Short mmCIF file of N, CA and C in Angstrom, two decimals:
data_model
loop_
_atom_site.label_atom_id
_atom_site.label_comp_id
_atom_site.label_asym_id
_atom_site.label_seq_id
_atom_site.Cartn_x
_atom_site.Cartn_y
_atom_site.Cartn_z
N UNK A 28 -27.74 50.80 48.47
CA UNK A 28 -27.35 49.72 47.58
C UNK A 28 -26.85 50.33 46.26
N UNK A 29 -25.75 49.80 45.77
CA UNK A 29 -25.28 50.16 44.46
C UNK A 29 -26.28 49.54 43.45
N UNK A 30 -26.76 50.37 42.54
CA UNK A 30 -27.79 49.86 41.63
C UNK A 30 -27.29 48.77 40.71
N UNK A 31 -25.99 48.71 40.46
CA UNK A 31 -25.48 47.59 39.64
C UNK A 31 -25.59 46.27 40.40
N UNK A 32 -25.78 46.33 41.72
CA UNK A 32 -25.97 45.15 42.55
C UNK A 32 -27.46 44.82 42.72
N UNK A 33 -28.33 45.61 42.18
CA UNK A 33 -29.75 45.37 42.33
C UNK A 33 -30.09 44.01 41.70
N UNK A 34 -30.97 43.23 42.31
CA UNK A 34 -31.27 41.91 41.79
C UNK A 34 -31.78 41.91 40.35
N UNK A 35 -32.35 43.02 39.89
CA UNK A 35 -32.92 43.06 38.53
C UNK A 35 -32.09 43.91 37.57
N UNK A 36 -30.89 44.26 37.95
CA UNK A 36 -30.04 45.09 37.04
C UNK A 36 -29.69 44.32 35.77
N UNK A 37 -29.26 43.08 35.87
CA UNK A 37 -28.84 42.31 34.70
C UNK A 37 -30.04 41.96 33.79
N UNK A 38 -31.11 41.45 34.43
CA UNK A 38 -32.27 41.08 33.59
C UNK A 38 -32.95 42.32 33.05
N UNK A 39 -32.87 43.46 33.78
CA UNK A 39 -33.40 44.71 33.30
C UNK A 39 -32.64 45.19 32.05
N UNK A 40 -31.34 45.07 32.07
CA UNK A 40 -30.51 45.47 30.93
C UNK A 40 -30.84 44.60 29.73
N UNK A 41 -31.00 43.32 29.94
CA UNK A 41 -31.33 42.37 28.86
C UNK A 41 -32.73 42.70 28.31
N UNK A 42 -33.67 42.93 29.19
CA UNK A 42 -35.04 43.24 28.75
C UNK A 42 -35.08 44.59 27.98
N UNK A 43 -34.30 45.58 28.43
CA UNK A 43 -34.27 46.86 27.75
C UNK A 43 -33.73 46.70 26.33
N UNK A 44 -32.65 45.95 26.19
CA UNK A 44 -32.08 45.72 24.84
C UNK A 44 -33.06 45.00 23.94
N UNK A 45 -33.70 43.98 24.48
CA UNK A 45 -34.66 43.20 23.68
C UNK A 45 -35.85 44.03 23.24
N UNK A 46 -36.36 44.86 24.18
CA UNK A 46 -37.48 45.75 23.81
C UNK A 46 -37.07 46.76 22.75
N UNK A 47 -35.91 47.34 22.89
CA UNK A 47 -35.43 48.33 21.93
C UNK A 47 -35.36 47.72 20.52
N UNK A 48 -34.86 46.48 20.45
CA UNK A 48 -34.72 45.80 19.17
C UNK A 48 -36.04 45.30 18.59
N UNK A 49 -37.01 45.00 19.45
CA UNK A 49 -38.23 44.40 18.98
C UNK A 49 -39.33 45.38 18.62
N UNK A 50 -39.19 46.64 19.01
CA UNK A 50 -40.23 47.63 18.74
C UNK A 50 -39.77 48.60 17.66
N UNK A 51 -40.43 48.55 16.52
CA UNK A 51 -40.11 49.48 15.42
C UNK A 51 -40.44 50.90 15.90
N UNK A 52 -39.51 51.78 15.77
CA UNK A 52 -39.71 53.16 16.17
C UNK A 52 -39.29 53.48 17.57
N UNK A 53 -38.81 52.46 18.31
CA UNK A 53 -38.35 52.70 19.68
C UNK A 53 -37.05 53.51 19.65
N UNK A 54 -36.96 54.48 20.49
CA UNK A 54 -35.75 55.32 20.62
C UNK A 54 -34.97 54.98 21.89
N UNK A 55 -35.70 54.76 22.97
CA UNK A 55 -35.08 54.48 24.25
C UNK A 55 -35.98 53.56 25.07
N UNK A 56 -35.37 52.65 25.80
CA UNK A 56 -36.06 51.81 26.75
C UNK A 56 -35.34 51.93 28.09
N UNK A 57 -36.11 52.18 29.13
CA UNK A 57 -35.53 52.38 30.44
C UNK A 57 -36.24 51.46 31.43
N UNK A 58 -35.46 50.81 32.30
CA UNK A 58 -36.00 50.07 33.43
C UNK A 58 -35.53 50.80 34.67
N UNK A 59 -36.49 51.17 35.51
CA UNK A 59 -36.16 51.98 36.71
C UNK A 59 -36.85 51.37 37.94
N UNK A 60 -36.32 51.71 39.10
CA UNK A 60 -37.00 51.36 40.35
C UNK A 60 -38.19 52.26 40.52
N UNK A 61 -39.13 51.83 41.32
CA UNK A 61 -40.34 52.60 41.54
C UNK A 61 -40.02 53.95 42.22
N UNK A 62 -38.89 54.03 42.89
CA UNK A 62 -38.51 55.27 43.55
C UNK A 62 -37.62 56.15 42.69
N UNK A 63 -37.52 55.81 41.39
CA UNK A 63 -36.92 56.74 40.43
C UNK A 63 -35.44 56.59 40.13
N UNK A 64 -34.88 55.41 40.28
CA UNK A 64 -33.47 55.22 39.97
C UNK A 64 -33.34 54.30 38.74
N UNK A 65 -32.53 54.70 37.79
CA UNK A 65 -32.34 53.96 36.56
C UNK A 65 -31.56 52.66 36.84
N UNK A 66 -32.13 51.54 36.46
CA UNK A 66 -31.44 50.27 36.57
C UNK A 66 -30.77 49.89 35.27
N UNK A 67 -31.46 50.17 34.14
CA UNK A 67 -30.92 49.78 32.84
C UNK A 67 -31.51 50.70 31.79
N UNK A 68 -30.72 50.94 30.75
CA UNK A 68 -31.20 51.74 29.63
C UNK A 68 -30.60 51.20 28.33
N UNK A 69 -31.43 51.15 27.31
CA UNK A 69 -30.97 50.85 25.96
C UNK A 69 -31.47 52.02 25.11
N UNK A 70 -30.59 52.60 24.30
CA UNK A 70 -31.02 53.81 23.61
C UNK A 70 -30.38 53.98 22.26
N UNK A 71 -31.09 54.74 21.43
CA UNK A 71 -30.60 55.12 20.11
C UNK A 71 -30.44 56.64 20.04
N UNK A 72 -30.63 57.32 21.13
CA UNK A 72 -30.52 58.78 21.17
C UNK A 72 -29.91 59.16 22.51
N UNK A 73 -29.39 60.36 22.54
CA UNK A 73 -28.82 60.86 23.78
C UNK A 73 -29.95 61.27 24.71
N UNK A 74 -29.90 60.73 25.93
CA UNK A 74 -30.95 61.04 26.92
C UNK A 74 -30.35 60.86 28.30
N UNK A 75 -30.83 61.66 29.25
CA UNK A 75 -30.37 61.54 30.65
C UNK A 75 -31.22 60.48 31.32
N UNK A 76 -30.69 59.29 31.46
CA UNK A 76 -31.44 58.17 31.99
C UNK A 76 -31.85 58.41 33.45
N UNK A 77 -31.02 59.04 34.23
CA UNK A 77 -31.38 59.27 35.62
C UNK A 77 -32.57 60.24 35.75
N UNK A 78 -32.55 61.26 34.93
CA UNK A 78 -33.65 62.22 34.94
C UNK A 78 -34.95 61.56 34.43
N UNK A 79 -34.83 60.79 33.36
CA UNK A 79 -36.00 60.07 32.81
C UNK A 79 -36.56 59.10 33.86
N UNK A 80 -35.69 58.41 34.58
CA UNK A 80 -36.11 57.47 35.61
C UNK A 80 -36.95 58.18 36.68
N UNK A 81 -36.52 59.33 37.09
CA UNK A 81 -37.26 60.10 38.09
C UNK A 81 -38.62 60.51 37.54
N UNK A 82 -38.65 60.91 36.27
CA UNK A 82 -39.92 61.34 35.66
C UNK A 82 -40.91 60.16 35.51
N UNK A 83 -40.43 59.02 35.01
CA UNK A 83 -41.34 57.92 34.75
C UNK A 83 -41.82 57.27 36.05
N UNK A 84 -41.01 57.32 37.09
CA UNK A 84 -41.50 56.80 38.36
C UNK A 84 -42.61 57.69 38.90
N UNK A 85 -42.53 58.98 38.65
CA UNK A 85 -43.60 59.90 39.06
C UNK A 85 -44.85 59.65 38.21
N UNK A 86 -44.66 59.41 36.93
CA UNK A 86 -45.82 59.08 36.08
C UNK A 86 -46.48 57.79 36.56
N UNK A 87 -45.69 56.82 36.91
CA UNK A 87 -46.22 55.55 37.45
C UNK A 87 -47.01 55.79 38.74
N UNK A 88 -46.47 56.64 39.59
CA UNK A 88 -47.14 56.93 40.86
C UNK A 88 -48.46 57.64 40.62
N UNK A 89 -48.49 58.57 39.68
CA UNK A 89 -49.74 59.25 39.33
C UNK A 89 -50.79 58.28 38.81
N UNK A 90 -50.34 57.35 37.93
CA UNK A 90 -51.25 56.35 37.44
C UNK A 90 -51.82 55.45 38.52
N UNK A 91 -50.97 55.07 39.46
CA UNK A 91 -51.41 54.25 40.60
C UNK A 91 -52.43 55.03 41.45
N UNK A 92 -52.12 56.28 41.74
CA UNK A 92 -53.05 57.08 42.55
C UNK A 92 -54.40 57.30 41.84
N UNK A 93 -54.35 57.59 40.53
CA UNK A 93 -55.58 57.79 39.79
C UNK A 93 -56.39 56.51 39.69
N UNK A 94 -55.72 55.38 39.50
CA UNK A 94 -56.41 54.10 39.44
C UNK A 94 -57.06 53.78 40.76
N UNK A 95 -56.35 54.02 41.85
CA UNK A 95 -56.90 53.74 43.19
C UNK A 95 -58.09 54.65 43.46
N UNK A 96 -57.95 55.92 43.15
CA UNK A 96 -59.02 56.89 43.41
C UNK A 96 -60.28 56.61 42.62
N UNK A 97 -60.13 56.14 41.41
CA UNK A 97 -61.29 55.88 40.56
C UNK A 97 -61.78 54.44 40.64
N UNK A 98 -61.04 53.59 41.31
CA UNK A 98 -61.45 52.21 41.46
C UNK A 98 -61.36 51.37 40.17
N UNK A 99 -60.43 51.74 39.28
CA UNK A 99 -60.36 50.99 38.02
C UNK A 99 -59.32 49.88 38.03
N UNK A 100 -58.78 49.57 39.18
CA UNK A 100 -57.83 48.46 39.29
C UNK A 100 -56.37 48.89 39.23
N UNK A 101 -55.52 47.95 38.96
CA UNK A 101 -54.09 48.20 38.94
C UNK A 101 -53.68 48.74 37.57
N UNK A 102 -52.93 49.84 37.53
CA UNK A 102 -52.54 50.39 36.24
C UNK A 102 -51.57 49.47 35.53
N UNK A 103 -51.67 49.44 34.20
CA UNK A 103 -50.74 48.67 33.39
C UNK A 103 -49.86 49.58 32.57
N UNK A 104 -50.46 50.38 31.71
CA UNK A 104 -49.67 51.28 30.89
C UNK A 104 -50.24 52.67 30.94
N UNK A 105 -49.33 53.62 30.89
CA UNK A 105 -49.71 55.03 30.77
C UNK A 105 -48.98 55.57 29.57
N UNK A 106 -49.66 56.43 28.79
CA UNK A 106 -49.09 56.93 27.56
C UNK A 106 -49.08 58.45 27.57
N UNK A 107 -47.95 59.00 27.23
CA UNK A 107 -47.83 60.45 26.97
C UNK A 107 -47.61 60.55 25.47
N UNK A 108 -48.61 61.10 24.79
CA UNK A 108 -48.49 61.25 23.32
C UNK A 108 -48.20 62.71 23.05
N UNK A 109 -47.14 62.93 22.31
CA UNK A 109 -46.71 64.30 21.98
C UNK A 109 -46.52 64.45 20.49
N UNK A 110 -46.21 65.63 20.05
CA UNK A 110 -46.10 65.90 18.61
C UNK A 110 -44.94 65.14 17.95
N UNK A 111 -43.90 64.86 18.70
CA UNK A 111 -42.71 64.20 18.11
C UNK A 111 -42.52 62.76 18.57
N UNK A 112 -43.42 62.23 19.39
CA UNK A 112 -43.25 60.88 19.84
C UNK A 112 -44.15 60.52 21.00
N UNK A 113 -43.92 59.34 21.56
CA UNK A 113 -44.70 58.85 22.67
C UNK A 113 -43.80 58.30 23.75
N UNK A 114 -44.29 58.38 24.96
CA UNK A 114 -43.65 57.76 26.09
C UNK A 114 -44.69 56.83 26.70
N UNK A 115 -44.34 55.52 26.68
CA UNK A 115 -45.28 54.49 27.22
C UNK A 115 -44.61 53.93 28.47
N UNK A 116 -45.34 53.99 29.58
CA UNK A 116 -44.81 53.58 30.89
C UNK A 116 -45.61 52.41 31.39
N UNK A 117 -44.93 51.36 31.82
CA UNK A 117 -45.60 50.18 32.41
C UNK A 117 -45.02 49.94 33.79
N UNK A 118 -45.92 49.79 34.75
CA UNK A 118 -45.54 49.44 36.12
C UNK A 118 -45.55 47.91 36.22
N UNK A 119 -44.49 47.33 36.71
CA UNK A 119 -44.41 45.88 36.80
C UNK A 119 -43.94 45.48 38.18
N UNK A 120 -44.32 44.29 38.59
CA UNK A 120 -43.82 43.70 39.79
C UNK A 120 -42.94 42.53 39.42
N UNK A 121 -41.68 42.59 39.83
CA UNK A 121 -40.73 41.52 39.57
C UNK A 121 -40.27 40.97 40.91
N UNK A 122 -40.74 39.77 41.22
CA UNK A 122 -40.48 39.23 42.56
C UNK A 122 -41.13 40.14 43.57
N UNK A 123 -40.33 40.64 44.53
CA UNK A 123 -40.87 41.56 45.55
C UNK A 123 -40.55 43.02 45.20
N UNK A 124 -40.05 43.25 43.99
CA UNK A 124 -39.66 44.60 43.58
C UNK A 124 -40.65 45.20 42.60
N UNK A 125 -40.99 46.47 42.84
CA UNK A 125 -41.81 47.19 41.90
C UNK A 125 -40.87 47.99 40.99
N UNK A 126 -41.09 47.84 39.69
CA UNK A 126 -40.24 48.49 38.69
C UNK A 126 -41.13 49.27 37.71
N UNK A 127 -40.52 50.18 37.01
CA UNK A 127 -41.19 50.92 35.95
C UNK A 127 -40.37 50.72 34.69
N UNK A 128 -41.04 50.35 33.61
CA UNK A 128 -40.39 50.19 32.32
C UNK A 128 -40.99 51.24 31.37
N UNK A 129 -40.14 52.02 30.75
CA UNK A 129 -40.59 53.07 29.86
C UNK A 129 -40.00 52.88 28.49
N UNK A 130 -40.85 53.11 27.47
CA UNK A 130 -40.40 53.04 26.07
C UNK A 130 -40.70 54.37 25.44
N UNK A 131 -39.67 55.01 24.92
CA UNK A 131 -39.82 56.28 24.20
C UNK A 131 -39.77 55.92 22.73
N UNK A 132 -40.81 56.32 21.99
CA UNK A 132 -40.90 55.98 20.55
C UNK A 132 -41.07 57.21 19.70
N UNK A 133 -40.92 57.02 18.40
CA UNK A 133 -41.29 58.09 17.48
C UNK A 133 -42.80 57.98 17.21
N UNK A 134 -43.33 58.83 16.39
CA UNK A 134 -44.78 58.83 16.17
C UNK A 134 -45.24 57.72 15.23
N UNK A 135 -44.31 57.01 14.58
CA UNK A 135 -44.66 55.94 13.67
C UNK A 135 -44.86 54.61 14.39
N UNK A 136 -44.39 54.48 15.64
CA UNK A 136 -44.52 53.22 16.36
C UNK A 136 -46.00 52.91 16.60
N UNK A 137 -46.37 51.68 16.43
CA UNK A 137 -47.74 51.25 16.64
C UNK A 137 -47.95 50.93 18.13
N UNK A 138 -48.85 51.64 18.77
CA UNK A 138 -49.08 51.51 20.22
C UNK A 138 -49.42 50.05 20.57
N UNK A 139 -50.22 49.38 19.76
CA UNK A 139 -50.60 48.01 20.05
C UNK A 139 -49.36 47.12 20.18
N UNK A 140 -48.39 47.35 19.30
CA UNK A 140 -47.17 46.53 19.34
C UNK A 140 -46.31 46.87 20.57
N UNK A 141 -46.31 48.17 20.92
CA UNK A 141 -45.58 48.58 22.13
C UNK A 141 -46.22 47.94 23.36
N UNK A 142 -47.54 48.01 23.46
CA UNK A 142 -48.25 47.40 24.60
C UNK A 142 -48.02 45.91 24.69
N UNK A 143 -48.07 45.25 23.53
CA UNK A 143 -47.85 43.80 23.51
C UNK A 143 -46.45 43.45 23.99
N UNK A 144 -45.45 44.18 23.52
CA UNK A 144 -44.06 43.94 23.94
C UNK A 144 -43.92 44.21 25.43
N UNK A 145 -44.53 45.29 25.92
CA UNK A 145 -44.45 45.60 27.35
C UNK A 145 -45.17 44.60 28.21
N UNK A 146 -46.24 44.03 27.68
CA UNK A 146 -46.99 43.02 28.44
C UNK A 146 -46.13 41.78 28.72
N UNK A 147 -45.17 41.53 27.85
CA UNK A 147 -44.29 40.37 28.03
C UNK A 147 -43.05 40.69 28.86
N UNK A 148 -42.89 41.92 29.28
CA UNK A 148 -41.67 42.32 29.98
C UNK A 148 -41.56 41.65 31.35
N UNK A 149 -42.69 41.29 31.97
CA UNK A 149 -42.62 40.61 33.24
C UNK A 149 -41.83 39.31 33.16
N UNK A 150 -42.06 38.56 32.04
CA UNK A 150 -41.34 37.30 31.87
C UNK A 150 -39.86 37.56 31.57
N UNK A 151 -39.55 38.66 30.95
CA UNK A 151 -38.13 38.98 30.62
C UNK A 151 -37.36 39.36 31.87
N UNK A 152 -38.06 39.87 32.89
CA UNK A 152 -37.37 40.29 34.10
C UNK A 152 -37.27 39.12 35.09
N UNK A 153 -36.45 38.17 34.70
CA UNK A 153 -36.23 37.00 35.52
C UNK A 153 -34.78 37.04 36.02
N UNK A 154 -34.62 36.80 37.29
CA UNK A 154 -33.26 36.79 37.84
C UNK A 154 -32.56 35.54 37.37
N UNK A 155 -31.36 35.75 36.78
CA UNK A 155 -30.60 34.58 36.33
C UNK A 155 -29.49 34.28 37.26
#
Protein backbone atom coordinates (compact mmCIF):
# COMPACT_ATOMS: atom_id res chain seq x y z
CA UNK A 1 0.00 0.00 0.00
CA UNK A 2 1.18 3.49 -0.80
CA UNK A 3 1.41 5.20 2.59
CA UNK A 4 -0.29 8.33 1.25
CA UNK A 5 -3.33 6.06 0.74
CA UNK A 6 -3.23 4.81 4.33
CA UNK A 7 -6.57 5.52 6.07
CA UNK A 8 -4.81 7.60 8.74
CA UNK A 9 -2.39 9.56 6.54
CA UNK A 10 -4.53 12.73 6.39
CA UNK A 11 -5.65 12.74 10.03
CA UNK A 12 -2.09 11.82 11.06
CA UNK A 13 -0.72 14.85 9.20
CA UNK A 14 -3.32 17.08 10.84
CA UNK A 15 -2.61 15.64 14.29
CA UNK A 16 1.16 16.05 13.80
CA UNK A 17 0.76 19.73 12.86
CA UNK A 18 -1.57 20.39 15.78
CA UNK A 19 0.77 18.69 18.27
CA UNK A 20 3.79 20.58 16.97
CA UNK A 21 1.96 23.89 17.39
CA UNK A 22 0.45 23.08 20.79
CA UNK A 23 3.58 21.86 22.61
CA UNK A 24 6.10 24.51 23.65
CA UNK A 25 9.55 23.19 22.86
CA UNK A 26 8.41 20.60 20.32
CA UNK A 27 10.87 20.14 17.47
CA UNK A 28 9.31 17.26 15.54
CA UNK A 29 6.11 15.23 15.66
CA UNK A 30 5.89 11.95 13.79
CA UNK A 31 2.98 9.59 13.22
CA UNK A 32 4.12 6.15 12.10
CA UNK A 33 2.71 2.69 11.55
CA UNK A 34 3.51 0.11 14.19
CA UNK A 35 5.77 -1.62 11.67
CA UNK A 36 7.94 1.46 11.25
CA UNK A 37 6.72 3.47 8.28
CA UNK A 38 6.26 7.24 8.51
CA UNK A 39 2.70 8.37 7.83
CA UNK A 40 3.06 12.03 8.72
CA UNK A 41 5.65 14.41 10.07
CA UNK A 42 5.58 18.02 11.23
CA UNK A 43 8.97 19.48 12.03
CA UNK A 44 11.02 22.51 12.88
CA UNK A 45 14.36 20.80 12.28
CA UNK A 46 15.92 18.60 9.67
CA UNK A 47 15.32 14.94 10.49
CA UNK A 48 15.04 11.67 8.56
CA UNK A 49 11.39 10.79 9.20
CA UNK A 50 11.71 7.28 7.76
CA UNK A 51 14.61 6.44 10.03
CA UNK A 52 12.88 7.96 13.06
CA UNK A 53 9.73 5.96 12.25
CA UNK A 54 11.71 2.73 12.31
CA UNK A 55 13.31 3.68 15.62
CA UNK A 56 10.12 4.73 17.41
CA UNK A 57 8.24 1.64 16.26
CA UNK A 58 11.03 -0.41 17.86
CA UNK A 59 10.76 1.66 21.04
CA UNK A 60 7.02 1.03 21.06
CA UNK A 61 7.57 -2.71 20.59
CA UNK A 62 10.05 -2.76 23.48
CA UNK A 63 7.55 -0.96 25.71
CA UNK A 64 4.83 -3.44 24.78
CA UNK A 65 7.10 -6.42 25.47
CA UNK A 66 8.27 -4.98 28.81
CA UNK A 67 4.70 -4.18 29.85
CA UNK A 68 3.52 -7.67 28.94
CA UNK A 69 6.46 -9.34 30.70
CA UNK A 70 5.98 -7.36 33.91
CA UNK A 71 2.18 -7.43 33.87
CA UNK A 72 1.80 -3.66 34.15
CA UNK A 73 -0.83 -3.34 31.43
CA UNK A 74 -0.85 -1.59 28.08
CA UNK A 75 1.95 0.94 27.55
CA UNK A 76 0.95 4.54 27.01
CA UNK A 77 4.09 6.64 26.81
CA UNK A 78 7.78 5.90 26.74
CA UNK A 79 10.34 8.64 27.28
CA UNK A 80 13.95 8.87 26.19
CA UNK A 81 15.50 11.74 28.12
CA UNK A 82 18.84 12.96 26.81
CA UNK A 83 21.17 15.89 27.42
CA UNK A 84 19.77 17.94 24.52
CA UNK A 85 16.12 16.90 24.52
CA UNK A 86 13.48 14.25 24.92
CA UNK A 87 11.72 11.76 22.71
CA UNK A 88 8.22 10.87 23.94
CA UNK A 89 6.57 7.92 22.20
CA UNK A 90 2.89 6.98 22.51
CA UNK A 91 1.36 3.81 21.12
CA UNK A 92 -2.21 4.37 19.96
CA UNK A 93 -4.96 2.33 18.39
CA UNK A 94 -6.89 4.15 15.68
CA UNK A 95 -9.76 2.03 14.44
CA UNK A 96 -8.15 -1.31 13.62
CA UNK A 97 -4.70 0.24 13.09
CA UNK A 98 -1.90 0.43 15.62
CA UNK A 99 0.13 3.60 15.30
CA UNK A 100 3.04 5.22 17.07
CA UNK A 101 3.15 8.96 17.71
CA UNK A 102 6.48 10.49 18.67
CA UNK A 103 7.26 13.98 19.89
CA UNK A 104 10.85 15.20 19.90
CA UNK A 105 11.30 18.17 22.25
CA UNK A 106 14.00 20.37 23.66
CA UNK A 107 14.85 20.12 27.37
CA UNK A 108 12.57 23.03 28.28
CA UNK A 109 9.35 21.24 27.26
CA UNK A 110 7.22 20.24 30.23
CA UNK A 111 6.64 16.48 30.16
CA UNK A 112 3.20 16.82 31.75
CA UNK A 113 2.05 19.02 28.88
CA UNK A 114 3.53 16.64 26.31
CA UNK A 115 1.74 13.69 27.94
CA UNK A 116 -1.53 15.60 28.10
CA UNK A 117 -1.31 16.56 24.42
CA UNK A 118 -0.44 12.98 23.45
CA UNK A 119 -3.32 11.62 25.52
CA UNK A 120 -5.70 13.55 23.25
CA UNK A 121 -4.09 12.31 20.04
CA UNK A 122 -6.50 9.37 19.80
CA UNK A 123 -9.37 11.81 19.22
CA UNK A 124 -7.34 13.74 16.65
CA UNK A 125 -6.76 10.58 14.62
CA UNK A 126 -10.23 10.45 13.15
CA UNK A 127 -10.79 9.45 9.56
CA UNK A 128 -12.50 12.28 7.72
